[in-house]
């Protein structure tokens, strides 16, 4: 019988420090077993449980896109140890060449077939950009690009040093088949880009709601002020998607921890439309 | 149907315990509870119901899932092998027997099978045990609400009824029949015994517990509709101290935590019973807690059992065994809360 609690062994082949505060790193993992690699079929928006024996497991969104085969990437923020953070701290202490465990892919995904044929507005704030990065890389990859309409990205962070995936962002900004709006709350001497909060930028950019879906991930405060902007633009609740976070343990709908109403975020989510969320009790 | 004289009961226990793991009620300092039997004389049949539910047989309070050894950067990890000898759990009250089916829907359902629950469940023959049908039900019990009787044999592999001098053992499933057939020393029950057995089942239906008209689909919707009635939830949970005793006693509470424990180079990944009433149940690493207040957590408990579980698995996750009410240090009674919510 398959045991869904057993992690696959993974090699840590590359560690990238993403931010100037050094507490967010991207880990590139390759599969130790060819068989595991073939079985690991994922879509943007899914997550995995990163495992370090002796420390525990952490559920982390997959930051790479399945269009880049051979490896999986996770961007992990180190959290304080007062309320947890055992695993993320241990991960941050790793060096390239280490071996860790992975369970997954887990959860549902950004609804690619639903997004196909539509204009997609991606809105991200800070560290919550990881599975959005996966989605963007998926949509702009080769032949996939034709399946989607206009792609608009609004991405913000508090400071320039806190923006993730800087090289990739630069490359995206040069592309003609997508529009990037990168903003920071507060620039510094070298910052030549936009300043302002994500909701304000969304209002300025004012993407059309015609045949469009918006995919929003960020801190609760950003989401709170961004939603009204999209309501004003005429986006329906079915066409506003987000990814929920809840404390998780098993990741497979058994340990009973991450429910919102009758949905387990780990199994029925993490991706929900606003229309779906409004059906659930306000318990998140 | 088979039977055995009461004074021969320890013989039955001895044989079962020799063959494989036997779990049965044992009187200890904390009252009567299910335990793995080492000494046949420990087993008691003189109890109303066990303090803790029998769920620990299939879902131990603490269970190693994976054991590992870390040496020079290399890790050897193995899932913990499961008992292969057939096991027996003896003396399970009818309402508790039904809890296994409710837990099956969760641990074996929704597209993911939990291998730890499944192997123990598949491997274990359940011997149910009728309540004393001549005595009144405990005032905390409310299993009538779910249509269960005090001597319902449904769900057991073998159902056991105690008479003055004997224990009647009737097989309810093929697995139960196989077990009874393998116990050559049991006597074959006569027509009179059959009659006593049937009468006991019938009398069991007449034993009354507290009861309320609760339709699963209706209560499921009702609770969601009163979810935002903070005044109600705060009133009914005012006394709660979030100790979690109700969930530990509950036969259908399945929430668990997973944690690693390591000493020097060896360790295990374990799962433990957890409780949605605990402060840090949903405390995220960021410090955010979606349910920081006790009333929110107790509301989660009630809504999970009587609403979300119905939506997900088609049944209420409660059997009315009354344990949560009996063990609660501040006299909170889920039956009254649900009944009150139902009438809002």
Short mmCIF file of C-alpha atoms in Angstrom, two decimals, chain B residues 12-344:
data_model
loop_
_atom_site.label_atom_id
_atom_site.label_comp_id
_atom_site.label_asym_id
_atom_site.label_seq_id
_atom_site.Cartn_x
_atom_site.Cartn_y
_atom_site.Cartn_z
CA UNK B 12 -11.28 -17.06 26.17
CA UNK B 13 -9.16 -14.01 26.99
CA UNK B 14 -6.07 -16.17 27.41
CA UNK B 15 -6.47 -17.86 24.02
CA UNK B 16 -7.14 -14.59 22.21
CA UNK B 17 -4.16 -12.89 23.85
CA UNK B 18 -1.87 -15.77 22.87
CA UNK B 19 -2.86 -15.59 19.22
CA UNK B 20 -2.19 -11.93 18.68
CA UNK B 21 -2.77 -8.52 20.18
CA UNK B 22 -5.90 -8.40 22.30
CA UNK B 23 -7.35 -5.08 23.43
CA UNK B 24 -9.90 -5.17 26.21
CA UNK B 25 -11.15 -3.10 29.14
CA UNK B 26 -8.80 -3.00 32.13
CA UNK B 27 -9.42 -1.26 35.45
CA UNK B 28 -6.63 1.16 36.25
CA UNK B 29 -6.06 4.19 38.43
CA UNK B 30 -7.91 6.41 35.95
CA UNK B 31 -10.86 4.04 35.63
CA UNK B 32 -11.57 1.38 33.01
CA UNK B 33 -9.86 1.78 29.63
CA UNK B 34 -8.90 -0.35 26.65
CA UNK B 35 -5.41 -1.77 26.92
CA UNK B 36 -3.28 -4.36 25.19
CA UNK B 37 -3.69 -7.43 27.37
CA UNK B 38 -0.63 -9.10 28.87
CA UNK B 39 -2.28 -10.75 31.81
CA UNK B 40 -5.73 -12.30 31.07
CA UNK B 41 -6.84 -11.69 34.67
CA UNK B 42 -6.66 -7.92 34.07
CA UNK B 43 -9.68 -7.88 31.79
CA UNK B 44 -12.88 -6.66 33.36
CA UNK B 45 -16.43 -6.73 32.11
CA UNK B 46 -17.69 -4.71 35.08
CA UNK B 47 -17.87 -1.21 33.68
CA UNK B 48 -20.43 1.12 32.24
CA UNK B 49 -18.20 2.48 29.51
CA UNK B 50 -14.49 3.14 29.26
CA UNK B 51 -13.22 6.61 30.22
CA UNK B 52 -11.38 7.01 26.92
CA UNK B 53 -12.84 5.69 23.70
CA UNK B 54 -11.54 2.59 21.92
CA UNK B 55 -10.18 4.70 19.04
CA UNK B 56 -6.66 4.37 20.47
CA UNK B 57 -6.53 0.78 19.22
CA UNK B 58 -6.60 1.97 15.61
CA UNK B 59 -5.34 5.49 16.20
CA UNK B 60 -2.95 5.51 19.19
CA UNK B 61 -2.51 8.69 21.18
CA UNK B 62 1.10 8.69 20.04
CA UNK B 63 2.25 6.64 17.08
CA UNK B 64 5.60 6.37 15.31
CA UNK B 65 5.05 6.69 11.56
CA UNK B 66 8.63 6.71 10.31
CA UNK B 67 11.82 5.78 12.14
CA UNK B 68 15.16 7.08 10.98
CA UNK B 69 18.83 7.12 11.68
CA UNK B 70 21.14 9.89 10.59
CA UNK B 71 24.82 9.05 10.16
CA UNK B 72 27.51 11.13 8.45
CA UNK B 73 24.98 13.09 6.47
CA UNK B 74 23.22 9.98 5.20
CA UNK B 75 19.72 9.22 6.40
CA UNK B 76 18.10 5.82 6.60
CA UNK B 77 14.36 6.09 7.04
CA UNK B 78 11.75 3.34 7.21
CA UNK B 79 8.01 3.44 7.72
CA UNK B 80 7.18 1.67 10.96
CA UNK B 81 6.12 -1.91 10.18
CA UNK B 82 2.58 -2.68 11.20
CA UNK B 83 1.43 -5.65 13.28
CA UNK B 84 0.73 -8.56 10.96
CA UNK B 85 -0.84 -10.97 13.47
CA UNK B 86 -4.63 -10.67 13.60
CA UNK B 87 -5.83 -8.59 16.52
CA UNK B 88 -9.04 -8.55 18.52
CA UNK B 89 -10.73 -5.74 20.39
CA UNK B 90 -13.18 -7.06 22.93
CA UNK B 91 -15.89 -5.29 24.89
CA UNK B 92 -16.78 -2.32 22.69
CA UNK B 93 -20.13 -0.71 23.50
CA UNK B 94 -22.62 -0.47 20.60
CA UNK B 95 -22.36 3.32 20.18
CA UNK B 96 -18.57 3.10 20.13
CA UNK B 97 -18.67 0.39 17.48
CA UNK B 98 -20.45 2.88 15.23
CA UNK B 99 -17.64 5.37 15.74
CA UNK B 100 -15.29 3.08 13.78
CA UNK B 101 -17.45 3.40 10.67
CA UNK B 102 -17.48 7.18 11.01
CA UNK B 103 -13.69 7.23 11.34
CA UNK B 104 -13.38 4.85 8.35
CA UNK B 105 -15.12 7.40 6.17
CA UNK B 106 -12.42 9.87 7.02
CA UNK B 107 -9.26 7.76 7.23
CA UNK B 108 -10.14 5.54 4.27
CA UNK B 109 -12.15 8.07 2.27
CA UNK B 110 -11.86 11.27 0.24
CA UNK B 111 -9.39 9.66 -2.15
CA UNK B 112 -6.50 9.15 0.28
CA UNK B 113 -6.12 6.06 2.42
CA UNK B 114 -4.32 6.40 5.73
CA UNK B 115 -2.17 3.26 5.85
CA UNK B 116 -1.72 3.29 9.63
CA UNK B 117 -5.45 3.31 10.33
CA UNK B 118 -6.20 0.86 7.54
CA UNK B 119 -3.74 -1.84 8.52
CA UNK B 120 -4.93 -1.91 12.12
CA UNK B 121 -8.58 -1.75 11.16
CA UNK B 122 -8.26 -4.50 8.52
CA UNK B 123 -6.40 -6.63 10.98
CA UNK B 124 -8.75 -6.38 13.91
CA UNK B 125 -11.90 -8.28 14.77
CA UNK B 126 -14.36 -6.20 16.76
CA UNK B 127 -16.26 -7.91 19.57
CA UNK B 128 -19.08 -5.57 20.57
CA UNK B 129 -20.62 -5.76 24.02
CA UNK B 130 -24.21 -4.86 24.91
CA UNK B 131 -24.84 -2.40 27.70
CA UNK B 132 -26.71 -3.84 30.67
CA UNK B 133 -30.24 -3.46 29.29
CA UNK B 134 -31.85 -3.76 32.72
CA UNK B 135 -30.05 -0.63 33.94
CA UNK B 136 -30.64 3.01 33.04
CA UNK B 137 -28.33 4.77 30.62
CA UNK B 138 -25.81 7.26 31.97
CA UNK B 139 -27.38 10.74 32.02
CA UNK B 140 -24.61 12.08 29.77
CA UNK B 141 -25.29 9.56 26.98
CA UNK B 142 -27.40 10.59 23.99
CA UNK B 143 -26.83 7.79 21.49
CA UNK B 144 -30.60 7.45 20.93
CA UNK B 145 -30.31 10.72 19.02
CA UNK B 146 -28.52 8.79 16.29
CA UNK B 147 -30.93 5.89 16.42
CA UNK B 148 -28.58 3.54 18.26
CA UNK B 149 -29.84 1.11 20.88
CA UNK B 150 -28.06 -0.11 24.01
CA UNK B 151 -27.63 -3.58 22.53
CA UNK B 152 -27.41 -2.99 18.77
CA UNK B 153 -25.14 -5.61 17.22
CA UNK B 154 -24.66 -3.71 13.93
CA UNK B 155 -21.07 -2.89 13.09
CA UNK B 156 -19.55 -5.56 15.33
CA UNK B 157 -17.91 -8.68 13.89
CA UNK B 158 -19.03 -10.59 16.96
CA UNK B 159 -21.61 -9.27 19.37
CA UNK B 160 -21.47 -10.26 23.01
CA UNK B 161 -24.37 -10.29 25.45
CA UNK B 162 -23.91 -11.03 29.13
CA UNK B 163 -26.49 -13.14 30.95
CA UNK B 164 -26.44 -14.23 34.59
CA UNK B 165 -24.12 -17.15 34.04
CA UNK B 166 -22.84 -16.90 30.49
CA UNK B 167 -21.61 -14.71 27.67
CA UNK B 168 -23.48 -15.18 24.40
CA UNK B 169 -21.36 -14.61 21.31
CA UNK B 170 -23.06 -14.12 17.97
CA UNK B 171 -21.13 -13.61 14.77
CA UNK B 172 -22.35 -10.70 12.67
CA UNK B 173 -19.79 -10.89 9.83
CA UNK B 174 -17.70 -13.54 8.08
CA UNK B 175 -14.69 -12.36 10.02
CA UNK B 176 -16.60 -12.78 13.26
CA UNK B 177 -17.78 -16.25 12.23
CA UNK B 178 -14.23 -17.30 11.41
CA UNK B 179 -13.07 -16.18 14.83
CA UNK B 180 -15.82 -18.01 16.70
CA UNK B 181 -15.37 -21.16 14.59
CA UNK B 182 -11.69 -21.16 15.48
CA UNK B 183 -12.44 -21.20 19.21
CA UNK B 184 -13.26 -24.90 19.63
CA UNK B 185 -13.82 -24.70 23.37
CA UNK B 186 -16.88 -22.46 23.04
CA UNK B 187 -20.24 -24.15 23.58
CA UNK B 188 -22.90 -24.08 20.91
CA UNK B 189 -25.76 -21.88 22.11
CA UNK B 190 -29.23 -23.34 22.26
CA UNK B 191 -32.63 -22.04 21.15
CA UNK B 192 -33.22 -20.54 24.60
CA UNK B 193 -29.95 -18.58 24.32
CA UNK B 194 -30.94 -17.30 20.88
CA UNK B 195 -34.16 -16.06 22.42
CA UNK B 196 -32.34 -14.30 25.25
CA UNK B 197 -29.99 -12.66 22.73
CA UNK B 198 -32.86 -11.37 20.59
CA UNK B 199 -34.74 -10.15 23.65
CA UNK B 200 -31.68 -8.29 24.86
CA UNK B 201 -31.34 -6.51 21.53
CA UNK B 202 -35.01 -5.62 21.74
CA UNK B 203 -34.79 -4.43 25.33
CA UNK B 204 -31.75 -2.39 24.35
CA UNK B 205 -33.99 -0.42 22.00
CA UNK B 206 -36.15 0.48 25.00
CA UNK B 207 -33.27 1.82 27.10
CA UNK B 208 -33.71 5.56 26.77
CA UNK B 209 -30.91 8.10 26.65
CA UNK B 210 -31.35 11.81 26.16
CA UNK B 211 -32.41 12.36 22.63
CA UNK B 212 -33.16 15.16 20.21
CA UNK B 213 -34.56 15.34 16.71
CA UNK B 214 -31.41 16.04 14.75
CA UNK B 215 -31.42 15.60 11.00
CA UNK B 216 -27.83 15.61 9.73
CA UNK B 217 -28.53 17.68 6.61
CA UNK B 218 -30.66 20.18 8.51
CA UNK B 219 -28.26 20.70 11.42
CA UNK B 220 -25.33 20.97 8.96
CA UNK B 221 -26.98 23.98 7.30
CA UNK B 222 -28.28 25.38 10.56
CA UNK B 223 -24.87 25.58 12.20
CA UNK B 224 -23.34 27.40 9.25
CA UNK B 225 -26.25 29.83 9.33
CA UNK B 226 -25.63 30.63 13.02
CA UNK B 227 -21.84 30.66 12.59
CA UNK B 228 -21.70 34.45 12.82
CA UNK B 229 -23.91 34.58 15.91
CA UNK B 230 -20.99 35.37 18.18
CA UNK B 231 -23.26 36.08 21.12
CA UNK B 232 -24.63 32.55 21.05
CA UNK B 233 -21.23 30.87 20.72
CA UNK B 234 -19.68 33.00 23.44
CA UNK B 235 -22.56 32.26 25.78
CA UNK B 236 -22.48 28.48 25.35
CA UNK B 237 -18.68 28.22 25.53
CA UNK B 238 -18.11 30.79 28.26
CA UNK B 239 -16.87 28.18 30.75
CA UNK B 240 -14.52 26.38 28.33
CA UNK B 241 -10.89 26.36 29.45
CA UNK B 242 -9.65 24.80 26.20
CA UNK B 243 -8.18 21.78 27.98
CA UNK B 244 -8.96 19.41 25.11
CA UNK B 245 -10.27 16.62 27.37
CA UNK B 246 -13.46 16.32 25.32
CA UNK B 247 -11.51 15.65 22.15
CA UNK B 248 -9.22 13.13 23.83
CA UNK B 249 -12.20 11.22 25.16
CA UNK B 250 -14.10 11.42 21.88
CA UNK B 251 -14.28 8.29 19.73
CA UNK B 252 -14.60 10.32 16.53
CA UNK B 253 -12.13 13.16 17.04
CA UNK B 254 -9.32 12.40 14.63
CA UNK B 255 -7.23 15.58 14.43
CA UNK B 256 -3.55 14.92 14.87
CA UNK B 257 -0.24 16.69 14.99
CA UNK B 258 2.92 15.39 13.32
CA UNK B 259 6.20 15.98 15.03
CA UNK B 260 9.78 14.73 14.94
CA UNK B 261 11.58 13.43 17.99
CA UNK B 262 15.27 12.67 17.87
CA UNK B 263 17.78 11.56 20.44
CA UNK B 264 21.40 11.55 19.29
CA UNK B 265 21.24 10.11 15.79
CA UNK B 266 18.01 8.18 15.98
CA UNK B 267 14.52 9.46 15.84
CA UNK B 268 11.00 9.08 14.63
CA UNK B 269 8.32 11.09 12.95
CA UNK B 270 5.25 10.64 15.12
CA UNK B 271 1.69 11.61 15.12
CA UNK B 272 -0.18 12.60 18.24
CA UNK B 273 -3.77 13.34 19.06
CA UNK B 274 -4.34 17.05 18.77
CA UNK B 275 -7.33 19.18 19.71
CA UNK B 276 -8.96 21.99 17.78
CA UNK B 277 -9.66 23.63 21.13
CA UNK B 278 -5.94 24.14 21.82
CA UNK B 279 -4.60 27.68 21.39
CA UNK B 280 -1.89 26.79 18.90
CA UNK B 281 -3.91 24.35 16.81
CA UNK B 282 -4.09 26.86 13.97
CA UNK B 283 -1.26 29.17 15.04
CA UNK B 284 0.76 29.85 11.91
CA UNK B 285 4.53 30.35 11.82
CA UNK B 286 3.91 34.00 10.93
CA UNK B 287 2.21 34.45 14.30
CA UNK B 288 -1.22 34.79 12.71
CA UNK B 289 -3.93 32.68 14.33
CA UNK B 290 -7.29 32.45 12.57
CA UNK B 291 -8.98 31.15 15.73
CA UNK B 292 -7.37 32.96 18.65
CA UNK B 293 -10.42 32.86 20.92
CA UNK B 294 -11.85 29.87 22.74
CA UNK B 295 -15.38 30.37 21.44
CA UNK B 296 -14.04 30.30 17.89
CA UNK B 297 -12.27 27.02 18.55
CA UNK B 298 -15.18 25.37 20.32
CA UNK B 299 -17.42 26.55 17.50
CA UNK B 300 -15.03 24.83 15.11
CA UNK B 301 -15.39 21.62 17.13
CA UNK B 302 -19.18 21.67 17.04
CA UNK B 303 -19.38 22.74 13.41
CA UNK B 304 -16.84 20.13 12.35
CA UNK B 305 -18.76 17.30 13.96
CA UNK B 306 -22.29 18.38 13.09
CA UNK B 307 -21.84 20.30 9.85
CA UNK B 308 -18.56 19.94 7.95
CA UNK B 309 -18.38 16.19 8.49
CA UNK B 310 -21.93 15.85 7.19
CA UNK B 311 -21.03 17.83 4.06
CA UNK B 312 -17.92 15.80 3.48
CA UNK B 313 -18.87 12.29 4.50
CA UNK B 314 -22.66 12.28 4.81
CA UNK B 315 -22.91 11.63 8.55
CA UNK B 316 -22.57 13.42 11.86
CA UNK B 317 -19.23 12.76 13.53
CA UNK B 318 -20.68 11.92 16.93
CA UNK B 319 -22.19 8.75 18.38
CA UNK B 320 -23.67 10.17 21.58
CA UNK B 321 -21.39 8.17 23.88
CA UNK B 322 -21.46 11.05 26.38
CA UNK B 323 -17.73 10.96 27.16
CA UNK B 324 -17.10 14.63 26.35
CA UNK B 325 -19.78 15.63 28.82
CA UNK B 326 -18.54 13.21 31.50
CA UNK B 327 -14.90 14.31 31.27
CA UNK B 328 -15.48 18.05 30.90
CA UNK B 329 -14.14 19.83 34.01
CA UNK B 330 -16.53 22.76 33.51
CA UNK B 331 -19.70 20.88 32.54
CA UNK B 332 -19.97 21.86 28.92
CA UNK B 333 -22.40 19.61 27.10
CA UNK B 334 -22.23 19.41 23.32
CA UNK B 335 -25.70 17.84 23.18
CA UNK B 336 -27.29 20.91 24.78
CA UNK B 337 -25.31 23.27 22.55
CA UNK B 338 -26.38 21.50 19.37
CA UNK B 339 -29.94 21.25 20.60
CA UNK B 340 -29.97 24.95 21.41
CA UNK B 341 -28.41 25.90 18.07
CA UNK B 342 -31.01 23.76 16.35
CA UNK B 343 -33.77 25.82 17.94
CA UNK B 344 -32.27 29.24 17.15
#
